[in-house]
N, CA, C and O atoms as a Tinker XYZ file with bonds, in Angstrom:
   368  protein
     1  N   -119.324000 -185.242000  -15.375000    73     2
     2  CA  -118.904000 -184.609000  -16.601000    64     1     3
     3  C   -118.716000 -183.101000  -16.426000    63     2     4     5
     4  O   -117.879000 -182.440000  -17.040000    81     3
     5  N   -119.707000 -182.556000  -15.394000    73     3     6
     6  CA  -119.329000 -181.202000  -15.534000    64     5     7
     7  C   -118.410000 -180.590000  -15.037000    63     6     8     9
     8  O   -118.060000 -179.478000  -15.430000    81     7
     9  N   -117.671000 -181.462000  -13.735000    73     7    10
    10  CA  -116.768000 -180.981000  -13.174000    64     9    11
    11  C   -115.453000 -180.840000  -14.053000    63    10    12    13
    12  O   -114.677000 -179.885000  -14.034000    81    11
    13  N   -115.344000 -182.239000  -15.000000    73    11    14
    14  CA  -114.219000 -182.389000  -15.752000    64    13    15
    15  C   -114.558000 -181.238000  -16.877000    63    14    16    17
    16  O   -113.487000 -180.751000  -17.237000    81    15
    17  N   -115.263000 -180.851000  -17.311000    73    15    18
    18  CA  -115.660000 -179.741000  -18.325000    64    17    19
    19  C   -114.949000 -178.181000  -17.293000    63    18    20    21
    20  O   -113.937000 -177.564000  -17.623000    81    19
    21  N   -115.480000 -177.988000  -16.542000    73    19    22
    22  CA  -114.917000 -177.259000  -15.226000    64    21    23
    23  C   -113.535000 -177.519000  -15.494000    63    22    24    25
    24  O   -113.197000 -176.864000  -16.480000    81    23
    25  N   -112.792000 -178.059000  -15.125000    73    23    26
    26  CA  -111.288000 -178.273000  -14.999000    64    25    27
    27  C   -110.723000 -178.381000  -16.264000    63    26    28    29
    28  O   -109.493000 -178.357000  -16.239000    81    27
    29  N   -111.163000 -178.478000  -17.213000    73    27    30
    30  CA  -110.683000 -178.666000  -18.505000    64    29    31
    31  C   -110.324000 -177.434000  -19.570000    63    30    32    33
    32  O   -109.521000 -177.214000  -20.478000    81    31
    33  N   -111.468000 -176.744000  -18.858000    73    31    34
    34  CA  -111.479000 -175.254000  -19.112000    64    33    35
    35  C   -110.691000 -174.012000  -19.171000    63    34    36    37
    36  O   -110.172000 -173.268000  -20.004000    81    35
    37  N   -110.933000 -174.209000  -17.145000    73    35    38
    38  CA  -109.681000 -173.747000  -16.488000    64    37    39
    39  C   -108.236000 -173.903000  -17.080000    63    38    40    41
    40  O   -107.551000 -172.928000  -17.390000    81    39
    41  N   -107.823000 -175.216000  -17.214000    73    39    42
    42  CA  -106.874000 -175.148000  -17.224000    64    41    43
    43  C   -106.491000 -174.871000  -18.856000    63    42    44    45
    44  O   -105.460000 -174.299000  -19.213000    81    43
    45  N   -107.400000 -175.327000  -19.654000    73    43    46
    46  CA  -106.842000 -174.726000  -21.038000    64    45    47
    47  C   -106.933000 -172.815000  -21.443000    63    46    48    49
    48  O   -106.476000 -172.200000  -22.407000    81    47
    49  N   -107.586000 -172.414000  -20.438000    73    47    50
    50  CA  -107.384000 -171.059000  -20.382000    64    49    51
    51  C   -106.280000 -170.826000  -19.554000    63    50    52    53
    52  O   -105.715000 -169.753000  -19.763000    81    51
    53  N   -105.890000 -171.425000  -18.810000    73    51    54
    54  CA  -104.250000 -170.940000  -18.145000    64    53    55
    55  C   -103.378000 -171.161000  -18.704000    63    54    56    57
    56  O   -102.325000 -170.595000  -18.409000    81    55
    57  N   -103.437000 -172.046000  -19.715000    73    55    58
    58  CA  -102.625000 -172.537000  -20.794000    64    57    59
    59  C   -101.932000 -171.633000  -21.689000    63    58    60    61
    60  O   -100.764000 -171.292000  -21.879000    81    59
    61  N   -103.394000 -171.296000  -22.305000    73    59    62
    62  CA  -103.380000 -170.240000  -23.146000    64    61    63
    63  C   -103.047000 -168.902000  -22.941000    63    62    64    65
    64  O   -102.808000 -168.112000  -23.854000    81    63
    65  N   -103.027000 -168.601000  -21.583000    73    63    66
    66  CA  -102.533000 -167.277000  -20.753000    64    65    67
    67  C   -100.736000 -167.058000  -21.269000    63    66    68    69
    68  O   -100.069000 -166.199000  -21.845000    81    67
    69  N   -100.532000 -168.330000  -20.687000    73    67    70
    70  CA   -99.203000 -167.910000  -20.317000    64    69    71
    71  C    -98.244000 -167.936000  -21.834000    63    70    72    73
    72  O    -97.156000 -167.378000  -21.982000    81    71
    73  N    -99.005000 -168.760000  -22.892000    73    71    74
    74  CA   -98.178000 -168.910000  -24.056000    64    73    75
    75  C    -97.639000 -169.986000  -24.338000    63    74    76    77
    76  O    -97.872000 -171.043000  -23.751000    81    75
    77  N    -96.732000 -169.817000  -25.416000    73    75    78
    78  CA   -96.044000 -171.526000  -25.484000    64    77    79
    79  C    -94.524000 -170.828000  -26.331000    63    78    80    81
    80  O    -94.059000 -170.868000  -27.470000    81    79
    81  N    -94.069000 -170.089000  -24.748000    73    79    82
    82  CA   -93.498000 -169.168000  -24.570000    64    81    83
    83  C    -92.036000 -170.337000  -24.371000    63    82    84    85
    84  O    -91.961000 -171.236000  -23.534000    81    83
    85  N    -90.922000 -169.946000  -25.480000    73    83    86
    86  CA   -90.029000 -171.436000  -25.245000    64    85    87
    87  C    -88.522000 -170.749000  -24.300000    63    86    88    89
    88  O    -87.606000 -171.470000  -23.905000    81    87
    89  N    -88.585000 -169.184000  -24.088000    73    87    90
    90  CA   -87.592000 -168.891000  -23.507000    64    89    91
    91  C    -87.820000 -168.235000  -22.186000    63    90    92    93
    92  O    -87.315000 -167.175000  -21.816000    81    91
    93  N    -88.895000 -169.231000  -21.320000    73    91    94
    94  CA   -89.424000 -168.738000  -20.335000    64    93    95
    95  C    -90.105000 -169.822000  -19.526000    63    94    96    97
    96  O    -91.039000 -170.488000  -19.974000    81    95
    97  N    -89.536000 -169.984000  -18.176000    73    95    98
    98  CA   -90.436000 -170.829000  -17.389000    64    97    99
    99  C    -90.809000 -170.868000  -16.727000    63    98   100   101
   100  O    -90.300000 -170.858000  -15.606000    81    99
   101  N    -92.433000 -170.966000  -17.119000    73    99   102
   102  CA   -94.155000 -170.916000  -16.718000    64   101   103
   103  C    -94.240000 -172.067000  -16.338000    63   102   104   105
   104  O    -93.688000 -173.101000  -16.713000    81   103
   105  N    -95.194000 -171.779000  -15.322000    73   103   106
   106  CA   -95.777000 -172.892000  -14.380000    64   105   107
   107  C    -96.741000 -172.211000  -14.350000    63   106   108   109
   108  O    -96.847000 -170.992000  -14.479000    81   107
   109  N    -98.070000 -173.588000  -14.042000    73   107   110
   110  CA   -99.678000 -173.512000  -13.718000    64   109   111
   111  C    -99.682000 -174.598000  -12.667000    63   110   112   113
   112  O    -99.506000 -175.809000  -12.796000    81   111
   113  N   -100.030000 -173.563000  -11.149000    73   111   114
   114  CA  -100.240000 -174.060000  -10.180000    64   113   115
   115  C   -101.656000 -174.304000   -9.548000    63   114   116   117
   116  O   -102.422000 -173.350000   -9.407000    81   115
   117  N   -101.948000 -175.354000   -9.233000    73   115   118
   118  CA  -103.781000 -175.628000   -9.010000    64   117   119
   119  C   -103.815000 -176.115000   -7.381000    63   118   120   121
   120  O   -103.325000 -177.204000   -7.082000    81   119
   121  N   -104.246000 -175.493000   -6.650000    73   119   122
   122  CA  -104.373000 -175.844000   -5.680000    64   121   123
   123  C   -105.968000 -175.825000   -4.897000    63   122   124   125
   124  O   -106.940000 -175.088000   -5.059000    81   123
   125  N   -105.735000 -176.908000   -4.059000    73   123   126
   126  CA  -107.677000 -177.184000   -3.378000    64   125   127
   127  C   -107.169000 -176.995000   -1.747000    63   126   128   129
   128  O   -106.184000 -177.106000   -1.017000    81   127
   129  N   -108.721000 -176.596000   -1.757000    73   127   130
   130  CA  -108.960000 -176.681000   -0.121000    64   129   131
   131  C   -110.396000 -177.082000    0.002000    63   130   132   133
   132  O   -111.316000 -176.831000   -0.776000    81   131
   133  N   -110.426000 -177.947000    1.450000    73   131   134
   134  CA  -111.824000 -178.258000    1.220000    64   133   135
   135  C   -112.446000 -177.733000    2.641000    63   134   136   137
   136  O   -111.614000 -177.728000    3.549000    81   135
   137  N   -113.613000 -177.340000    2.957000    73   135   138
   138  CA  -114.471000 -177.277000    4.317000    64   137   139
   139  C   -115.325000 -178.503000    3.983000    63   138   140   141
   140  O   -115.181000 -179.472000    3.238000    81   139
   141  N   -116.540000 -177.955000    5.066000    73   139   142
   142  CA  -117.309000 -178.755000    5.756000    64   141   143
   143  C   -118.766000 -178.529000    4.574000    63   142   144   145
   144  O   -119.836000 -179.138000    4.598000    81   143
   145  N   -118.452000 -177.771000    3.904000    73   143   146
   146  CA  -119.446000 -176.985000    2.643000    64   145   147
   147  C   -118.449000 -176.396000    1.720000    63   146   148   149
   148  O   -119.056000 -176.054000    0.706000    81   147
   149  N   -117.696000 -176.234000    1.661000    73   147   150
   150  CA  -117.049000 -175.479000   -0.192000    64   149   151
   151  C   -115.798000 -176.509000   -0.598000    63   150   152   153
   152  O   -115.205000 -177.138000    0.278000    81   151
   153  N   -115.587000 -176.578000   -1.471000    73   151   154
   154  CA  -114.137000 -176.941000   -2.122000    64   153   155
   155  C   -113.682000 -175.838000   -2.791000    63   154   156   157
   156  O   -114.316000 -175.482000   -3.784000    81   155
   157  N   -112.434000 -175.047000   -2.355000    73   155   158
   158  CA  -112.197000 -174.060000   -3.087000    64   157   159
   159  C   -110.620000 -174.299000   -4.044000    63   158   160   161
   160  O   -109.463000 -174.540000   -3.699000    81   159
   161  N   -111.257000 -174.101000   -5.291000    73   159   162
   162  CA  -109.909000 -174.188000   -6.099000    64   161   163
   163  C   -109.236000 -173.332000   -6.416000    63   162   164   165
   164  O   -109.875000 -172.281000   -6.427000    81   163
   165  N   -107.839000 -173.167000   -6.805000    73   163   166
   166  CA  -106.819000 -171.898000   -6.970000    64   165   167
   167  C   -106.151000 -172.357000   -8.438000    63   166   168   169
   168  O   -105.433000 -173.334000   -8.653000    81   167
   169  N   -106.657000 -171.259000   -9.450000    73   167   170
   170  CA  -105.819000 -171.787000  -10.493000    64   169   171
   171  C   -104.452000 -170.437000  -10.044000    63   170   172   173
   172  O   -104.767000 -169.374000   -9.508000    81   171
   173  N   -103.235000 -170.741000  -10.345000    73   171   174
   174  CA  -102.240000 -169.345000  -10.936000    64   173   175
   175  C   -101.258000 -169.446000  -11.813000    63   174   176   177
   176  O   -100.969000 -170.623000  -12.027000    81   175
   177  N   -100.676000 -168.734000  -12.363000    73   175   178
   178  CA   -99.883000 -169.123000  -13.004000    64   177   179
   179  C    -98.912000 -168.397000  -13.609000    63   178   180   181
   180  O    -99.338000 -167.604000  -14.449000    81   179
   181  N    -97.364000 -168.428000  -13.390000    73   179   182
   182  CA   -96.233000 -167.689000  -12.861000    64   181   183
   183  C    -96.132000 -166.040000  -13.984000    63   182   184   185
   184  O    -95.855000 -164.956000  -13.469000    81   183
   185  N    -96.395000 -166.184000  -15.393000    73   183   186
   186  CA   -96.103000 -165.210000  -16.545000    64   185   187
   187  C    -97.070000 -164.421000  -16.849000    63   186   188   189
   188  O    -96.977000 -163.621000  -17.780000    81   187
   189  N    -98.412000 -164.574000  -15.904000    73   187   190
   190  CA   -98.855000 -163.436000  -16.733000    64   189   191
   191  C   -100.401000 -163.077000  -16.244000    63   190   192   193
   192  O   -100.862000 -163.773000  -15.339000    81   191
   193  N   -101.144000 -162.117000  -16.754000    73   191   194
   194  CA  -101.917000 -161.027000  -15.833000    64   193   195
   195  C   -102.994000 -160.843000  -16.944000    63   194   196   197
   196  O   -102.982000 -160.873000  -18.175000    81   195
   197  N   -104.124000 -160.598000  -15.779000    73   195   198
   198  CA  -105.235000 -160.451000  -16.800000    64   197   199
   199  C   -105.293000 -158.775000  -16.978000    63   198   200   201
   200  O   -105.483000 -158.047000  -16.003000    81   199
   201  N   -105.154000 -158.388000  -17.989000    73   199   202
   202  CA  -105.065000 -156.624000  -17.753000    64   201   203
   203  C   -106.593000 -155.874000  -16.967000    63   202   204   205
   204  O   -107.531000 -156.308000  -17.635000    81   203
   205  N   -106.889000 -155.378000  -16.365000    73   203   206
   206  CA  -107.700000 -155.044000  -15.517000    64   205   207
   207  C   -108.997000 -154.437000  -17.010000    63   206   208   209
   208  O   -110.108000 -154.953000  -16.888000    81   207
   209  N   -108.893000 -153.791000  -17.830000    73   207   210
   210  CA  -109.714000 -153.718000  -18.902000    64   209   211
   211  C   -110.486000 -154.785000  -19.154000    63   210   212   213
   212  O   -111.632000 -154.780000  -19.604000    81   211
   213  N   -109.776000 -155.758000  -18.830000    73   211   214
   214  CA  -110.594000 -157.308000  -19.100000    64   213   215
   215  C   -111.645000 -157.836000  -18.051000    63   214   216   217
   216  O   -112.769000 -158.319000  -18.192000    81   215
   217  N   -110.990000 -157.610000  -17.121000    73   215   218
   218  CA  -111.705000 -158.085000  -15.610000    64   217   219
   219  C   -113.635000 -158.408000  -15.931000    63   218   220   221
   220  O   -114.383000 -159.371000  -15.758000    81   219
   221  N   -113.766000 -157.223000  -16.381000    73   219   222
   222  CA  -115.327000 -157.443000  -16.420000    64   221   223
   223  C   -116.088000 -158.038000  -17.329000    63   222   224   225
   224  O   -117.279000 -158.336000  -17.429000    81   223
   225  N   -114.741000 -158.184000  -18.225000    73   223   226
   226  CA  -115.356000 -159.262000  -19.224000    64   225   227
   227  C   -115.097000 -160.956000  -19.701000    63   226   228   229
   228  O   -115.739000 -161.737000  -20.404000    81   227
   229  N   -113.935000 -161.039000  -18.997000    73   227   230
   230  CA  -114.182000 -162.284000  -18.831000    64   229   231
   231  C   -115.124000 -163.710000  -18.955000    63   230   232   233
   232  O   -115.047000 -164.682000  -19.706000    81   231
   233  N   -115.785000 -163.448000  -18.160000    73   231   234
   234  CA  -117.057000 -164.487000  -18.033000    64   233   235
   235  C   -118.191000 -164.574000  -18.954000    63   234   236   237
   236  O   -118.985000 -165.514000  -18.988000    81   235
   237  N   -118.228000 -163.056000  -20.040000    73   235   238
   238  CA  -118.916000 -162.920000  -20.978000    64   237   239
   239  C   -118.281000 -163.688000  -21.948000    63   238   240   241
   240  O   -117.087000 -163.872000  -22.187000    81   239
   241  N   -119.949000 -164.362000  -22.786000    73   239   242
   242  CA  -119.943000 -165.308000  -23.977000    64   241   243
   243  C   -119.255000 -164.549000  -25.146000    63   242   244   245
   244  O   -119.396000 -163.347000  -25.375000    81   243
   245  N   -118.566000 -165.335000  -25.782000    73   243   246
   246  CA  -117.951000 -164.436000  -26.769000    64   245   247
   247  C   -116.684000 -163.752000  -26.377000    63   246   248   249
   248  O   -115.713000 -163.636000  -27.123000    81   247
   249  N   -116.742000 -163.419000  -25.459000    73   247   250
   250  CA  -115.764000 -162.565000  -25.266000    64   249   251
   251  C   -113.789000 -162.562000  -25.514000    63   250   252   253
   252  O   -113.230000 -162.216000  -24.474000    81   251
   253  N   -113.060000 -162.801000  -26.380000    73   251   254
   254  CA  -112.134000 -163.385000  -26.401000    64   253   255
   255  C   -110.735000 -161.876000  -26.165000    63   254   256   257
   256  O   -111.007000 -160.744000  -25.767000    81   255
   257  N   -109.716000 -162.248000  -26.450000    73   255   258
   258  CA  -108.613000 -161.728000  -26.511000    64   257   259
   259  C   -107.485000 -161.902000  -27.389000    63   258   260   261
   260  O   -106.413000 -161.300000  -27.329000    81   259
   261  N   -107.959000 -163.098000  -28.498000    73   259   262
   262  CA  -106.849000 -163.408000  -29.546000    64   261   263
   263  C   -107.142000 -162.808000  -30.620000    63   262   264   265
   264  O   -108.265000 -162.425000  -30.949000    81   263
   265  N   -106.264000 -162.711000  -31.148000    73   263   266
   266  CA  -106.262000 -161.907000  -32.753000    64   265   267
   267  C   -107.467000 -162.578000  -33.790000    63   266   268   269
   268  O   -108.476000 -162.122000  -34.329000    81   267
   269  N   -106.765000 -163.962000  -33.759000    73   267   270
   270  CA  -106.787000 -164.308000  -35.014000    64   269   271
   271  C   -108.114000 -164.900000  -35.482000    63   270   272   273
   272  O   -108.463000 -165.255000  -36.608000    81   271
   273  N   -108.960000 -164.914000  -33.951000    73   271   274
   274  CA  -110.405000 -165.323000  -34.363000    64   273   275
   275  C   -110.523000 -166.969000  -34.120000    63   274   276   277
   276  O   -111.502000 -167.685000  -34.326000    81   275
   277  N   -109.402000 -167.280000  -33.690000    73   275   278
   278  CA  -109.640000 -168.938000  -33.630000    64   277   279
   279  C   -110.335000 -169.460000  -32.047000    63   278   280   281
   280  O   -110.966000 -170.504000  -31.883000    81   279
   281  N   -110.053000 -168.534000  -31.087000    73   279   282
   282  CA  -111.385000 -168.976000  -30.226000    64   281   283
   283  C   -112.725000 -167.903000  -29.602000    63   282   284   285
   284  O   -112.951000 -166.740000  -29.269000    81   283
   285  N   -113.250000 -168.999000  -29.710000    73   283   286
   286  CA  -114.733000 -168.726000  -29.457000    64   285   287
   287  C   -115.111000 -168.061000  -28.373000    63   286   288   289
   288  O   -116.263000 -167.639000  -28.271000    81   287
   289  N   -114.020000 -167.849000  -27.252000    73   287   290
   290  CA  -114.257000 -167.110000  -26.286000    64   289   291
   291  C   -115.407000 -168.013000  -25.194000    63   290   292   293
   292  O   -115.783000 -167.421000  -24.183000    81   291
   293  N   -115.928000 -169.470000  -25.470000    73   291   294
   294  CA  -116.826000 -169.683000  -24.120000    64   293   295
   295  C   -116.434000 -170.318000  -23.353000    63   294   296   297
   296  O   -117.202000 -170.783000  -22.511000    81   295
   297  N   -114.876000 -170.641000  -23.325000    73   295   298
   298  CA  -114.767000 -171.637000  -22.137000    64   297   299
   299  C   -114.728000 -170.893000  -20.754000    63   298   300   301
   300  O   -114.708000 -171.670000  -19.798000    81   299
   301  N   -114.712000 -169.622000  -20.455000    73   299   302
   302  CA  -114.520000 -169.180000  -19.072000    64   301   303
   303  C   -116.137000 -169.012000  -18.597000    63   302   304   305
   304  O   -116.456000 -169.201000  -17.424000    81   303
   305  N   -117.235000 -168.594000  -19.755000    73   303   306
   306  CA  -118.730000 -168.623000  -19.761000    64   305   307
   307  C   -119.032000 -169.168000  -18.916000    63   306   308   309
   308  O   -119.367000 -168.769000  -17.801000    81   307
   309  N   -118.905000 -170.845000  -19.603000    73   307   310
   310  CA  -119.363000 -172.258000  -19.471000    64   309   311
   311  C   -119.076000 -172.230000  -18.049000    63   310   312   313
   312  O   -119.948000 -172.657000  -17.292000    81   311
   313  N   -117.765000 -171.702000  -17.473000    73   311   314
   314  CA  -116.853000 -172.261000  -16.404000    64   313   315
   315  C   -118.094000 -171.164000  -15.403000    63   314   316   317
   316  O   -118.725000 -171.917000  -14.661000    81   315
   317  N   -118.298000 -170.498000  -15.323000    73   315   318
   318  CA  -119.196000 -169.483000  -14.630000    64   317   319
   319  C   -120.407000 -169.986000  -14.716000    63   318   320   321
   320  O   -121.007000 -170.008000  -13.642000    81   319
   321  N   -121.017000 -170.434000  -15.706000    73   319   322
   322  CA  -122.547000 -171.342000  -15.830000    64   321   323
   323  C   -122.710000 -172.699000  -14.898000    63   322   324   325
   324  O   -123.610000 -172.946000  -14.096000    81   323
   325  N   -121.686000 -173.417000  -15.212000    73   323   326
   326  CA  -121.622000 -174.054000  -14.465000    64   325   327
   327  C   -121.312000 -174.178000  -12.920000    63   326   328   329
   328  O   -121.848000 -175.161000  -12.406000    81   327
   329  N   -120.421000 -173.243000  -11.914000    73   327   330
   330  CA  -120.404000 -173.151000  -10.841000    64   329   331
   331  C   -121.875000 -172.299000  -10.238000    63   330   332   333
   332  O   -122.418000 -172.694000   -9.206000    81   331
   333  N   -122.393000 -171.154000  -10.990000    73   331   334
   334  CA  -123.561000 -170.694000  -10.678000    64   333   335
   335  C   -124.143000 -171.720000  -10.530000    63   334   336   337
   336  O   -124.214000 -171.992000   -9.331000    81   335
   337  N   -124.819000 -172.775000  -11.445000    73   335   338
   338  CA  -125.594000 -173.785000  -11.171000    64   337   339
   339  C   -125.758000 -174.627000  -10.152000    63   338   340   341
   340  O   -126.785000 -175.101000   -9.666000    81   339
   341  N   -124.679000 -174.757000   -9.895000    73   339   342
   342  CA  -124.542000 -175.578000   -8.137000    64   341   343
   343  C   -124.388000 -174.375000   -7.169000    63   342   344   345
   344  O   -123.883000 -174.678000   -6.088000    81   343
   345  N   -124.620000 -173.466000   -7.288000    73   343   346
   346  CA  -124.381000 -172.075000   -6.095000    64   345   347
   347  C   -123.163000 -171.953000   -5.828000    63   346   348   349
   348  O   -122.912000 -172.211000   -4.651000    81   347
   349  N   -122.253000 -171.648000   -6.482000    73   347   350
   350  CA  -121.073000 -171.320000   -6.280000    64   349   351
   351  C   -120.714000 -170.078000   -6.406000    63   350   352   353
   352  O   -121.648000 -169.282000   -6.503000    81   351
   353  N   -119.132000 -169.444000   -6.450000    73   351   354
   354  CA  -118.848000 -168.478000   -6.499000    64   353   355
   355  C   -117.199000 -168.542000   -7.529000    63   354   356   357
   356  O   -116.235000 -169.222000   -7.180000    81   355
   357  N   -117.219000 -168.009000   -8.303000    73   355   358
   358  CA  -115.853000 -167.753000   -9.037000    64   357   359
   359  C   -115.156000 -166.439000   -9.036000    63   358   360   361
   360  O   -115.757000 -165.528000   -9.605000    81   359
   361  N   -114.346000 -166.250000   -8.663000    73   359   362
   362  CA  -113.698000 -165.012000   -8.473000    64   361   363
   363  C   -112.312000 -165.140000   -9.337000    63   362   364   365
   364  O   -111.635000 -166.127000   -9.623000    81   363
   365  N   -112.159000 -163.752000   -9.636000    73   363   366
   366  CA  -111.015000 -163.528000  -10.494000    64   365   367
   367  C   -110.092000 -162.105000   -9.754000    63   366   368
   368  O   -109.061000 -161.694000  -10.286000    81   367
């Protein structure tokens, strides 16, 4: 469950990145690699940038970027709680 919570996340925050932008075409590319110890995943996605003001906040609870108050800001949290928990590493 947590992995799919993990990926579900991700990708509805890349979602939400790029817009639902109808005179423009965005792509969300996910790519894996695996070793002998890590699986490393690559979210990207073609339209758009996290403004560097943000960078450090990200992963903070709450923390959102939409106007209108309609999200809650924890799915990138969660996404950081959860890879910490298994010793991981998330980079942005």
């Amino acid at each position: 469950y947590l992995v799919y919570q993990l990926l579900k996340n991700l990708l509805v925050n890349a979602v939400e990145a790029i817009g639902y932008r109808k005179d423009e075409r965005s792509q969300i590319k996910i790519s894996q690699k695996k070793d002998d110890k890590n699986i490393i995943l690559n979210f990207t996605n073609t339209n758009s940038q996290i403004p560097s003001k943000n960078l450090g906040q990200i992963f903070d609870p709450h923390f959102t970027t939409k106007k209108n108050g309609s999200n809650k800001g924890l799915g990138l949290s969660l996404v950081k709680s959860i890879v910490d928990s298994h010793y991981g590493k998330i980079l942005v």
